[in-house]
CSV table of C-alpha atoms and ligand atoms in Angstrom, one decimal:
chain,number,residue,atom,x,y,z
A,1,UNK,CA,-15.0,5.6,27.9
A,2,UNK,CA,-13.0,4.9,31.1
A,3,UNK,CA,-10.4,2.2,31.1
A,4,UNK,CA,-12.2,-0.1,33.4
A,5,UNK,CA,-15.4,0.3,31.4
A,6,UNK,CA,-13.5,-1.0,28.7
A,7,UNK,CA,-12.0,-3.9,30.1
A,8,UNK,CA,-15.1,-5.0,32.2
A,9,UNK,CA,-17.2,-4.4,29.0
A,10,UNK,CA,-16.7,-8.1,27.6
A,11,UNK,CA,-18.3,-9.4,30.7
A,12,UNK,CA,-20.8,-6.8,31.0
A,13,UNK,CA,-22.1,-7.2,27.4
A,14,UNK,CA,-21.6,-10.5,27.7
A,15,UNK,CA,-24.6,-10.8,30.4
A,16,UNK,CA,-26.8,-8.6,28.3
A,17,UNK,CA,-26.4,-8.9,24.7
A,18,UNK,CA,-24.9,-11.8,22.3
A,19,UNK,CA,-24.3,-9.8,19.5
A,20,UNK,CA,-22.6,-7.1,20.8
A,21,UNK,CA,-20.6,-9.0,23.3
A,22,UNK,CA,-19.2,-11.4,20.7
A,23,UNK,CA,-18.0,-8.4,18.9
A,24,UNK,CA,-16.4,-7.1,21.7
A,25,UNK,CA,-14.7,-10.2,22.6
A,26,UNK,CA,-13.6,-10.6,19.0
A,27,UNK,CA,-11.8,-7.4,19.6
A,28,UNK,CA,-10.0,-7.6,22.7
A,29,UNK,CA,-9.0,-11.3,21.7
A,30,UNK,CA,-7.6,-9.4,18.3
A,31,UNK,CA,-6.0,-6.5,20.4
A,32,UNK,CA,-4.7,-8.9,22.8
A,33,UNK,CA,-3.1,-11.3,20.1
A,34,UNK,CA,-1.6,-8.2,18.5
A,35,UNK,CA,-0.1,-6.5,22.2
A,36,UNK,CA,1.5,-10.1,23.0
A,37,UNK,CA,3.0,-11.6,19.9
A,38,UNK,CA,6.1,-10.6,18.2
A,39,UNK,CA,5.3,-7.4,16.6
A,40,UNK,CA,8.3,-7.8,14.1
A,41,UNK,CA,7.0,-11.4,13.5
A,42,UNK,CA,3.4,-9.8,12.3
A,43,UNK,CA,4.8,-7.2,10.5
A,44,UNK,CA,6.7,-9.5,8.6
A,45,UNK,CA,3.3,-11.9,7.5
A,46,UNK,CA,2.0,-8.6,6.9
A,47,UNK,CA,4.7,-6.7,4.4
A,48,UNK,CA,2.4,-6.7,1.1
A,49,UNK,CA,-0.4,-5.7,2.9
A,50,UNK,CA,-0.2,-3.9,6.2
A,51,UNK,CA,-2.7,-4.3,8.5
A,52,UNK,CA,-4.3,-1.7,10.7
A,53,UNK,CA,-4.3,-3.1,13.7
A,54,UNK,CA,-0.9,-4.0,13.9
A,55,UNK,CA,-0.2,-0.8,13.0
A,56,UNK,CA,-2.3,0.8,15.7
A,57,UNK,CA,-1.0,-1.8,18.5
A,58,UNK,CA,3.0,-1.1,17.7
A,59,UNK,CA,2.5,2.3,18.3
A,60,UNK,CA,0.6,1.9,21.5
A,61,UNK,CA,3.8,0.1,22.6
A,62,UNK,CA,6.1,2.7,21.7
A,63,UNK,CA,3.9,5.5,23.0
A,64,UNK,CA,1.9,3.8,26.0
A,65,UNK,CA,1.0,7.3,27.6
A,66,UNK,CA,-0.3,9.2,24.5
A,67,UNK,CA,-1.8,6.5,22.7
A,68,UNK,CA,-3.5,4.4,24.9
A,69,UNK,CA,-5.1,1.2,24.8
A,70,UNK,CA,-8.5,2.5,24.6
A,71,UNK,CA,-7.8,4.5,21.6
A,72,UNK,CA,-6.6,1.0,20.0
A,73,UNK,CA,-9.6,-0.3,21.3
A,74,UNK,CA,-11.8,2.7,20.2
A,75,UNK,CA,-10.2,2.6,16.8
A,76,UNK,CA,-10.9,-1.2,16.3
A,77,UNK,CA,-14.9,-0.2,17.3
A,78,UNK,CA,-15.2,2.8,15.0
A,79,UNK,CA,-14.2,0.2,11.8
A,80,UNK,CA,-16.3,-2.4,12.7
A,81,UNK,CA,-19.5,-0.4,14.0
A,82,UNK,CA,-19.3,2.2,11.3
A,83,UNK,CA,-18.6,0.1,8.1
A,84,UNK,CA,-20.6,-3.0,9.1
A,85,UNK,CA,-23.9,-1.7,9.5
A,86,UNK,CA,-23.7,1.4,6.9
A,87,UNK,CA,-22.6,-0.9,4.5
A,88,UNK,CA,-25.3,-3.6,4.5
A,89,UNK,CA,-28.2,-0.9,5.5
A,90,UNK,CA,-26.7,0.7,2.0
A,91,UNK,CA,-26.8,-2.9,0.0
A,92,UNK,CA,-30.2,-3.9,1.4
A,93,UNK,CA,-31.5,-0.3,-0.3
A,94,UNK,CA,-30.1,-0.5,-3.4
A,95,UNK,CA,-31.8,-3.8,-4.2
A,96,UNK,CA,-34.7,-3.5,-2.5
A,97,UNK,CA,-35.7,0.0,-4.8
A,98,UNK,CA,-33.6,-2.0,-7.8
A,99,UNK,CA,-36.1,-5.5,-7.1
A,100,UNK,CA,-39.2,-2.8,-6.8
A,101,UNK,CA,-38.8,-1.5,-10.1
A,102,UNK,CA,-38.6,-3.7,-12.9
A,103,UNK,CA,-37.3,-0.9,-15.6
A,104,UNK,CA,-34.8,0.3,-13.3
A,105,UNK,CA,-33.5,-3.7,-13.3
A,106,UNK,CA,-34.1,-4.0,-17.2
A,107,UNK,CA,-31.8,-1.3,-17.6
A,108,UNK,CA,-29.3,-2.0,-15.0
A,109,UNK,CA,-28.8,-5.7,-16.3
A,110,UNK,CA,-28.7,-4.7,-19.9
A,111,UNK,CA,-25.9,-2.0,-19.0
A,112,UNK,CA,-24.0,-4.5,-17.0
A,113,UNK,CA,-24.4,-7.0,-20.1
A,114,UNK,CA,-23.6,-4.9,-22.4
A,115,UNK,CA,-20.4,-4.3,-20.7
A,116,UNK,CA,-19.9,-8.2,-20.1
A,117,UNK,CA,-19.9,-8.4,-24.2
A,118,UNK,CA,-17.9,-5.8,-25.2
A,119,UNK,CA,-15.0,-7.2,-22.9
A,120,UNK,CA,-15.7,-3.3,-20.9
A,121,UNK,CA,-16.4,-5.7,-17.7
A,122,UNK,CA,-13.8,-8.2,-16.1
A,123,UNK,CA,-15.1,-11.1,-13.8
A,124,UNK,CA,-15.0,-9.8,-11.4
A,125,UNK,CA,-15.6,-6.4,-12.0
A,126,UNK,CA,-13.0,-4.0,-11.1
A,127,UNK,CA,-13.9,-0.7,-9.7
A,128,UNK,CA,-12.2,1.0,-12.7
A,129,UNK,CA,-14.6,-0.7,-15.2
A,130,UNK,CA,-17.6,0.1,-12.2
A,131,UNK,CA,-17.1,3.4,-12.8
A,132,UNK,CA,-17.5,3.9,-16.0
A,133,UNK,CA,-21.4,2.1,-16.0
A,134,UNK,CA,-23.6,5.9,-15.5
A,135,UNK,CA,-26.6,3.9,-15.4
A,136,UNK,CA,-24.9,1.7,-12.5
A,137,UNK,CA,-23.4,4.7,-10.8
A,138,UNK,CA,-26.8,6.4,-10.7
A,139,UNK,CA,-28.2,3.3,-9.5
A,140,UNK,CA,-26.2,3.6,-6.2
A,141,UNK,CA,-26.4,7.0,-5.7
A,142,UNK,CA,-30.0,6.9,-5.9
A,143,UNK,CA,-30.5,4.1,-3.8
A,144,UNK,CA,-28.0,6.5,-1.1
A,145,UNK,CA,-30.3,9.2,-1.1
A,146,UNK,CA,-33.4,7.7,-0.9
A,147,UNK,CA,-31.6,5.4,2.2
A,148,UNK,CA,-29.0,6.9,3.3
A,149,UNK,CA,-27.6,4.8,6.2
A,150,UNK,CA,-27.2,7.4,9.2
A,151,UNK,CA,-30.5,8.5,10.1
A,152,UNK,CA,-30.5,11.4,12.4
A,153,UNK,CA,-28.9,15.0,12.2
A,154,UNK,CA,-25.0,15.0,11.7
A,155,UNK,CA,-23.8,17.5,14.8
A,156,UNK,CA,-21.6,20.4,14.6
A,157,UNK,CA,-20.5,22.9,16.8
A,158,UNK,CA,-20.7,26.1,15.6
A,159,UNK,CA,-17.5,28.0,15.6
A,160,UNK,CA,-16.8,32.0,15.7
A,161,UNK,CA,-19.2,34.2,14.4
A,162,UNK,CA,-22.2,31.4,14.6
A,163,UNK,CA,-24.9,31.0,12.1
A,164,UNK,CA,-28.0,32.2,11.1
A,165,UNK,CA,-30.6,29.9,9.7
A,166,UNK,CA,-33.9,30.6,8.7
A,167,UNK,CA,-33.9,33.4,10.3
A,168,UNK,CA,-33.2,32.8,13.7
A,169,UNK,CA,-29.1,33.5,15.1
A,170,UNK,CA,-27.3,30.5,16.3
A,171,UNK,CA,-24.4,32.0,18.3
A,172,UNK,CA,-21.1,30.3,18.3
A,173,UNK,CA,-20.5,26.8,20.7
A,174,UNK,CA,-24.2,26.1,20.0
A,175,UNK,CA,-24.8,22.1,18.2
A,176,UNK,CA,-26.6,22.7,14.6
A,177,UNK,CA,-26.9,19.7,12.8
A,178,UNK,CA,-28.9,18.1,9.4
A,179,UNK,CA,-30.2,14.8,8.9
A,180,UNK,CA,-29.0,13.5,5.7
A,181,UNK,CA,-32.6,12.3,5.0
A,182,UNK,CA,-34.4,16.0,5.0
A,183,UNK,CA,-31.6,17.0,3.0
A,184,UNK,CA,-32.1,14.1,0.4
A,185,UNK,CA,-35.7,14.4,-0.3
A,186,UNK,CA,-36.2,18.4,-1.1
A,187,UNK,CA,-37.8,18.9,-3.9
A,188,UNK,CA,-36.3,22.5,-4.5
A,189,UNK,CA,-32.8,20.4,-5.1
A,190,UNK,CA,-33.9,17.1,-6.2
A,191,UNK,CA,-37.4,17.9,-8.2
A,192,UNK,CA,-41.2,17.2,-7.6
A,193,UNK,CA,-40.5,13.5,-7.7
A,194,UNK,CA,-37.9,13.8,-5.3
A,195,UNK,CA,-39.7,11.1,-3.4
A,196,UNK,CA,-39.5,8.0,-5.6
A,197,UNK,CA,-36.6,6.3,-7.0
A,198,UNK,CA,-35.5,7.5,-10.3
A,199,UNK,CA,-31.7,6.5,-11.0
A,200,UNK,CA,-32.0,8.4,-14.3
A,201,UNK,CA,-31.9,11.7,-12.3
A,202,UNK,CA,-28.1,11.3,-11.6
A,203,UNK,CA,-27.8,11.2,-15.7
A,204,UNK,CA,-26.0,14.1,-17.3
A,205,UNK,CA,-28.1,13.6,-20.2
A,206,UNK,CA,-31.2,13.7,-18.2
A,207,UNK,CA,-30.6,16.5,-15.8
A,208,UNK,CA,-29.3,19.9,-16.8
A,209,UNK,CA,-25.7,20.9,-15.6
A,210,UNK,CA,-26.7,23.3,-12.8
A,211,UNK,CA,-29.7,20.9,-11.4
A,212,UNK,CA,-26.8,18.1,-11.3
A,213,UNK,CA,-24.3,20.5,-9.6
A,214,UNK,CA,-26.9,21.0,-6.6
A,215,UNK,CA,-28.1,17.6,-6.1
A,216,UNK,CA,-24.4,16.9,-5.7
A,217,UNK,CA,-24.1,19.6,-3.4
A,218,UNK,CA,-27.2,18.0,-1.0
A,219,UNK,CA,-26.1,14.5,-1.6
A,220,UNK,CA,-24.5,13.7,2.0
A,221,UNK,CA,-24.8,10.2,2.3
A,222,UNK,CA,-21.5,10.3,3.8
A,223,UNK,CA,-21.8,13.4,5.5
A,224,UNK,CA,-19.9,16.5,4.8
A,225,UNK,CA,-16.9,18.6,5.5
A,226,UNK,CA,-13.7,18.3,7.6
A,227,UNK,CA,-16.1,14.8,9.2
A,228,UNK,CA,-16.7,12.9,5.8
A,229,UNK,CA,-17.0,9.1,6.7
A,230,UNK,CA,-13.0,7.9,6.2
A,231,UNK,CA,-14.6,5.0,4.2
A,232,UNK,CA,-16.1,6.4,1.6
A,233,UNK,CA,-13.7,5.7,-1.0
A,234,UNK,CA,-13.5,1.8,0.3
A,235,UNK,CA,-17.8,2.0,0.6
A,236,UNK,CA,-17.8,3.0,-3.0
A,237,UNK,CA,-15.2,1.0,-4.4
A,238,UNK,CA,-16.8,-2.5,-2.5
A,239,UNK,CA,-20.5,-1.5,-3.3
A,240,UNK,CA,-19.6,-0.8,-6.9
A,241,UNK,CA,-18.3,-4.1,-7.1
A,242,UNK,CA,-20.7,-6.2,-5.5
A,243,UNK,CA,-24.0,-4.9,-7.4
A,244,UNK,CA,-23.1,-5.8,-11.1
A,245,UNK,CA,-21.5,-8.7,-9.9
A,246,UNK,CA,-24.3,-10.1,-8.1
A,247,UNK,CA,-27.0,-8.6,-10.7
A,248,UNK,CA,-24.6,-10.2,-13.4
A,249,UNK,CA,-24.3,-13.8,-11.9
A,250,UNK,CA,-28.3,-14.3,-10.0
A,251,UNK,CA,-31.5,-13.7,-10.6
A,252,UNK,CA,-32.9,-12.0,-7.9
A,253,UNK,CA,-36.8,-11.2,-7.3
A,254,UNK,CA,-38.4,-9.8,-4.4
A,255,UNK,CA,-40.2,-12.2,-1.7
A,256,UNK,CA,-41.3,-10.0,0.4
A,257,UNK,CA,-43.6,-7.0,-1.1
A,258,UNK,CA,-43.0,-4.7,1.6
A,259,UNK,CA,-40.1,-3.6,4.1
A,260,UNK,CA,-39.8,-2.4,7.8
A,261,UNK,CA,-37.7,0.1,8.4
A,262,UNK,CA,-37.0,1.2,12.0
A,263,UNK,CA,-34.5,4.1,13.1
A,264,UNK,CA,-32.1,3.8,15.5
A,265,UNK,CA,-29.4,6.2,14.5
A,266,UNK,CA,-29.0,3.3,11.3
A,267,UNK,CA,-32.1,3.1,9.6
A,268,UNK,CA,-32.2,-0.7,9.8
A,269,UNK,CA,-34.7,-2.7,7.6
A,270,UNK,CA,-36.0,-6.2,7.7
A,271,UNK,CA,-38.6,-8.0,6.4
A,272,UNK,CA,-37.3,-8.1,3.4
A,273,UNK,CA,-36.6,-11.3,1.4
A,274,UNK,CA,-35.5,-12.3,-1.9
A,275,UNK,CA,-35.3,-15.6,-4.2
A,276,UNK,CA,-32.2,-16.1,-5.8
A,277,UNK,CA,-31.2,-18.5,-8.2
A,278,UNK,CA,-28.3,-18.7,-10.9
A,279,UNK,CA,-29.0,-16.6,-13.8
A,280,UNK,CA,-28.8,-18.6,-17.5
A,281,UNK,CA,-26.8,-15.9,-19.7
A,282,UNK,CA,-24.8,-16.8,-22.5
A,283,UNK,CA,-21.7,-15.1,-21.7
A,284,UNK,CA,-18.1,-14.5,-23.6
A,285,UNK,CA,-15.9,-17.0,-23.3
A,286,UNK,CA,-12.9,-15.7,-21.2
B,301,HEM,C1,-22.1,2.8,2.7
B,301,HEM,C2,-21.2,2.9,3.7
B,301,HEM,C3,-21.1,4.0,4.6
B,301,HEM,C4,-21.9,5.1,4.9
B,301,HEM,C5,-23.2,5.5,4.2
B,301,HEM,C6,-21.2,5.9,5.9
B,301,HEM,C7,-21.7,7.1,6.4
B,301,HEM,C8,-21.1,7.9,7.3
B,301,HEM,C9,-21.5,9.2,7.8
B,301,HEM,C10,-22.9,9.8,7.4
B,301,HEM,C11,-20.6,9.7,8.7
B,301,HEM,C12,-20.7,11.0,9.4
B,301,HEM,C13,-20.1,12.1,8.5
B,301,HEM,C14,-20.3,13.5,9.0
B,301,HEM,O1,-20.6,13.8,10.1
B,301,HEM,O2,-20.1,14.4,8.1
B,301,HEM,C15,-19.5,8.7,8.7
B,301,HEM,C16,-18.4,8.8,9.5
B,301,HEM,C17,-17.5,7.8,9.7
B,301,HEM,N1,-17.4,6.6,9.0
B,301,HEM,FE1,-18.7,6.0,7.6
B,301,HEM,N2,-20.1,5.3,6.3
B,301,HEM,C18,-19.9,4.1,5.5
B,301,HEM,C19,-18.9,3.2,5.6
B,301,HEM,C20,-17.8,3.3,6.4
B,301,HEM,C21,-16.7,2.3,6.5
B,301,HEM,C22,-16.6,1.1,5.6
B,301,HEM,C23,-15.9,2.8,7.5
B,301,HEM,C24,-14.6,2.2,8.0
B,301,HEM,C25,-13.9,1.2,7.5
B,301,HEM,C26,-16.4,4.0,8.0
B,301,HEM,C27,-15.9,4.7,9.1
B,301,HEM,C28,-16.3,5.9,9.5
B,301,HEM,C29,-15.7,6.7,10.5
B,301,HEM,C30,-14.4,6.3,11.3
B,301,HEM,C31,-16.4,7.9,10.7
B,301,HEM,C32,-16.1,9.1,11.6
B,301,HEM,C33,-15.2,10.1,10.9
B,301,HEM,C34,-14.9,11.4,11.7
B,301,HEM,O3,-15.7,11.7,12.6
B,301,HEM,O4,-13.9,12.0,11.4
B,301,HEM,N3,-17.6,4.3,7.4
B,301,HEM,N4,-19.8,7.6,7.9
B,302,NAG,C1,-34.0,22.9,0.1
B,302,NAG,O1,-33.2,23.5,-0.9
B,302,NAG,C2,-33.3,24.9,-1.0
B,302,NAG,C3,-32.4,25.3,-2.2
B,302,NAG,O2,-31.1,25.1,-1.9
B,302,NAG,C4,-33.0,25.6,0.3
B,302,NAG,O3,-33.2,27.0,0.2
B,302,NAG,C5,-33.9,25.1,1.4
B,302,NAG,O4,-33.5,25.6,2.6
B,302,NAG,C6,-33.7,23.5,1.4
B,302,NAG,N1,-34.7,23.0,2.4
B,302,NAG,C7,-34.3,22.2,3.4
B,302,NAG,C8,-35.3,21.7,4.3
B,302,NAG,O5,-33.1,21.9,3.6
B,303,NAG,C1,-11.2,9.5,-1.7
B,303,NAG,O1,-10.7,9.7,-3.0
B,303,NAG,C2,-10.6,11.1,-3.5
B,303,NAG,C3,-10.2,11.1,-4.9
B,303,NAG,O2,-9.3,10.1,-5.2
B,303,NAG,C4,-9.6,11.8,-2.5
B,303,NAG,O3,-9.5,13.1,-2.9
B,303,NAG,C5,-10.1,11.7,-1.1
B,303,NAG,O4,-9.2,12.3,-0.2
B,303,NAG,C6,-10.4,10.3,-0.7
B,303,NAG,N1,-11.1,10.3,0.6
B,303,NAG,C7,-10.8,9.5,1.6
B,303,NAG,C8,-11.7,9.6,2.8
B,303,NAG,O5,-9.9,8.7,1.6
């Protein structure tokens, strides 16, 4: 995007869309603030934890001409846009296919309770004591493939020597790409039942070694290769958090008996509601 663009884009957004535009204004108040203050005053505040931003917008300073302000700007946009939407699209899955099947919640809660009375699960949870739960673990991942949160092909261009693919020869500097969702729901990787949502799948003592190997090998939630989402590891560790928390803590039931899903790029969903109300568990006394 051209500078201009980005500097007239608060107003511009502004006319046509509220959401948007208020994120955008959030960031180039944010950017602003940054650019202005006392960079040594912020990075003071910030010394336990530094913060990104600050970060980026020092080094714009010192290096005006390589690192301009759009790339602070660009930088800011990438966080928000990719981890806001991902992130919630991912959430909204897991419990919706959790809510749907009443086992699959038996055996989630009795896991996470289990844990909560053997002293194997803090409050909250850490992510340490998160990844240990299989049954939760699988619970994620399954509710990742069946909804993974990018919803078109994942574009590469070929490099020297090119491809061939089914049969037919993709030279090099063409764009191949897979959508994570074809990927997600072949049968030849995942099983016959590929299709519905069976947490028990990602169980090493349900599936054999090898099967478990290539469903790893297909699961590309957060895409693949030398591209691999950059949150990831900070997608994992908050979602693993949040489930047996909120599972632990609520009683949650479905509202709504059917969702609407509707891609654009996210697969967003809506239509879906849930009752919630504090769950009565006796629970150890910390
Ligand atoms: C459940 C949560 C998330 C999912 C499912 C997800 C998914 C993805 C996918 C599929 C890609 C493309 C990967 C590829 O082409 O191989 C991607 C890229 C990216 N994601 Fe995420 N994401 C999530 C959370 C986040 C968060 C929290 C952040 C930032 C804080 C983030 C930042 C990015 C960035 C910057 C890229 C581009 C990386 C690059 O091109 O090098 N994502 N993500
Ligand atoms: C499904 O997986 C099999 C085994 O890896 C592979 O040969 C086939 O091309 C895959 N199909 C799709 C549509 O990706
Ligand atoms: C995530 O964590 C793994 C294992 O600790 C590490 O190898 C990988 O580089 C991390 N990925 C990102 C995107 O930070």
């Amino acid at each position: 995007m051209c500078g201009i663009c980005l500097w007239l884009a608060p107003f511009v957004f502004g006319l046509i869309s509220t959401g948007l535009s208020a994120v955008v204004t959030f960031m180039t108040k944010e950017i602003q603030g940054r650019l202005t203050s006392s960079l040594e005053d912020r990075e003071k505040e910030y010394r336990d934890a530094p913060e990104i931003l600050t970060k980026l917008a020092k080094f714009h300073k010192e290096n005006p001409k390589t690192y301009s302000y759009e790339t602070v700007f660009g930088g800011c946009a990438q966080n928000i846009f990719a981890g806001s939407d991902t992130i919630s699209i991912t959430l909204n899955a897991i419990f919706y296919y959790v809510l749907k099947n009443e086992q699959v919640l038996r055996r989630l809660c009795s896991e996470i309770d289990e844990a909560i009375q053997s002293g194997q699960a803090s409050d909250p949870i850490t992510s340490g004591q998160a990844r240990k739960l299989p049954y939760l673990q699988g619970v994620i991942k399954e509710g990742m493939r069946m909804h993974s949160a990018t919803g078109l092909p994942m574009w590469r261009v070929l490099s020297k020597g090119g491809v061939v693919l089914s049969g037919v020869i993709f030279p090099a500097g063409r764009v191949v790409g897979i959508n994570s969702w074809v990927a997600h729901y072949n049968t030849t990787v995942f099983g016959e039942d590929a299709a519905l949502f069976r947490p028990e799948r990602w169980l090493k003592s349900h599936s054999p070694p090898e099967q478990l190997a290539s469903m790893e090998r297909y699961f590309m939630a957060f895409g693949m290769g030398s591209r691999t989402c950059i949150g990831k590891n900070i997608s994992i560790l908050e979602i693993s958090k949040l489930v047996p928390q909120l599972i632990r803590h609520y009683d949650i039931r479905l509202a709504t008996p059917q969702w609407t899903c509707r891609n654009q790029w996210f697969p967003k969903q809506s239509n879906f509601q849930v009752t919630i109300s504090m769950r009565e568990v006796s629970r150890p006394m910390s």
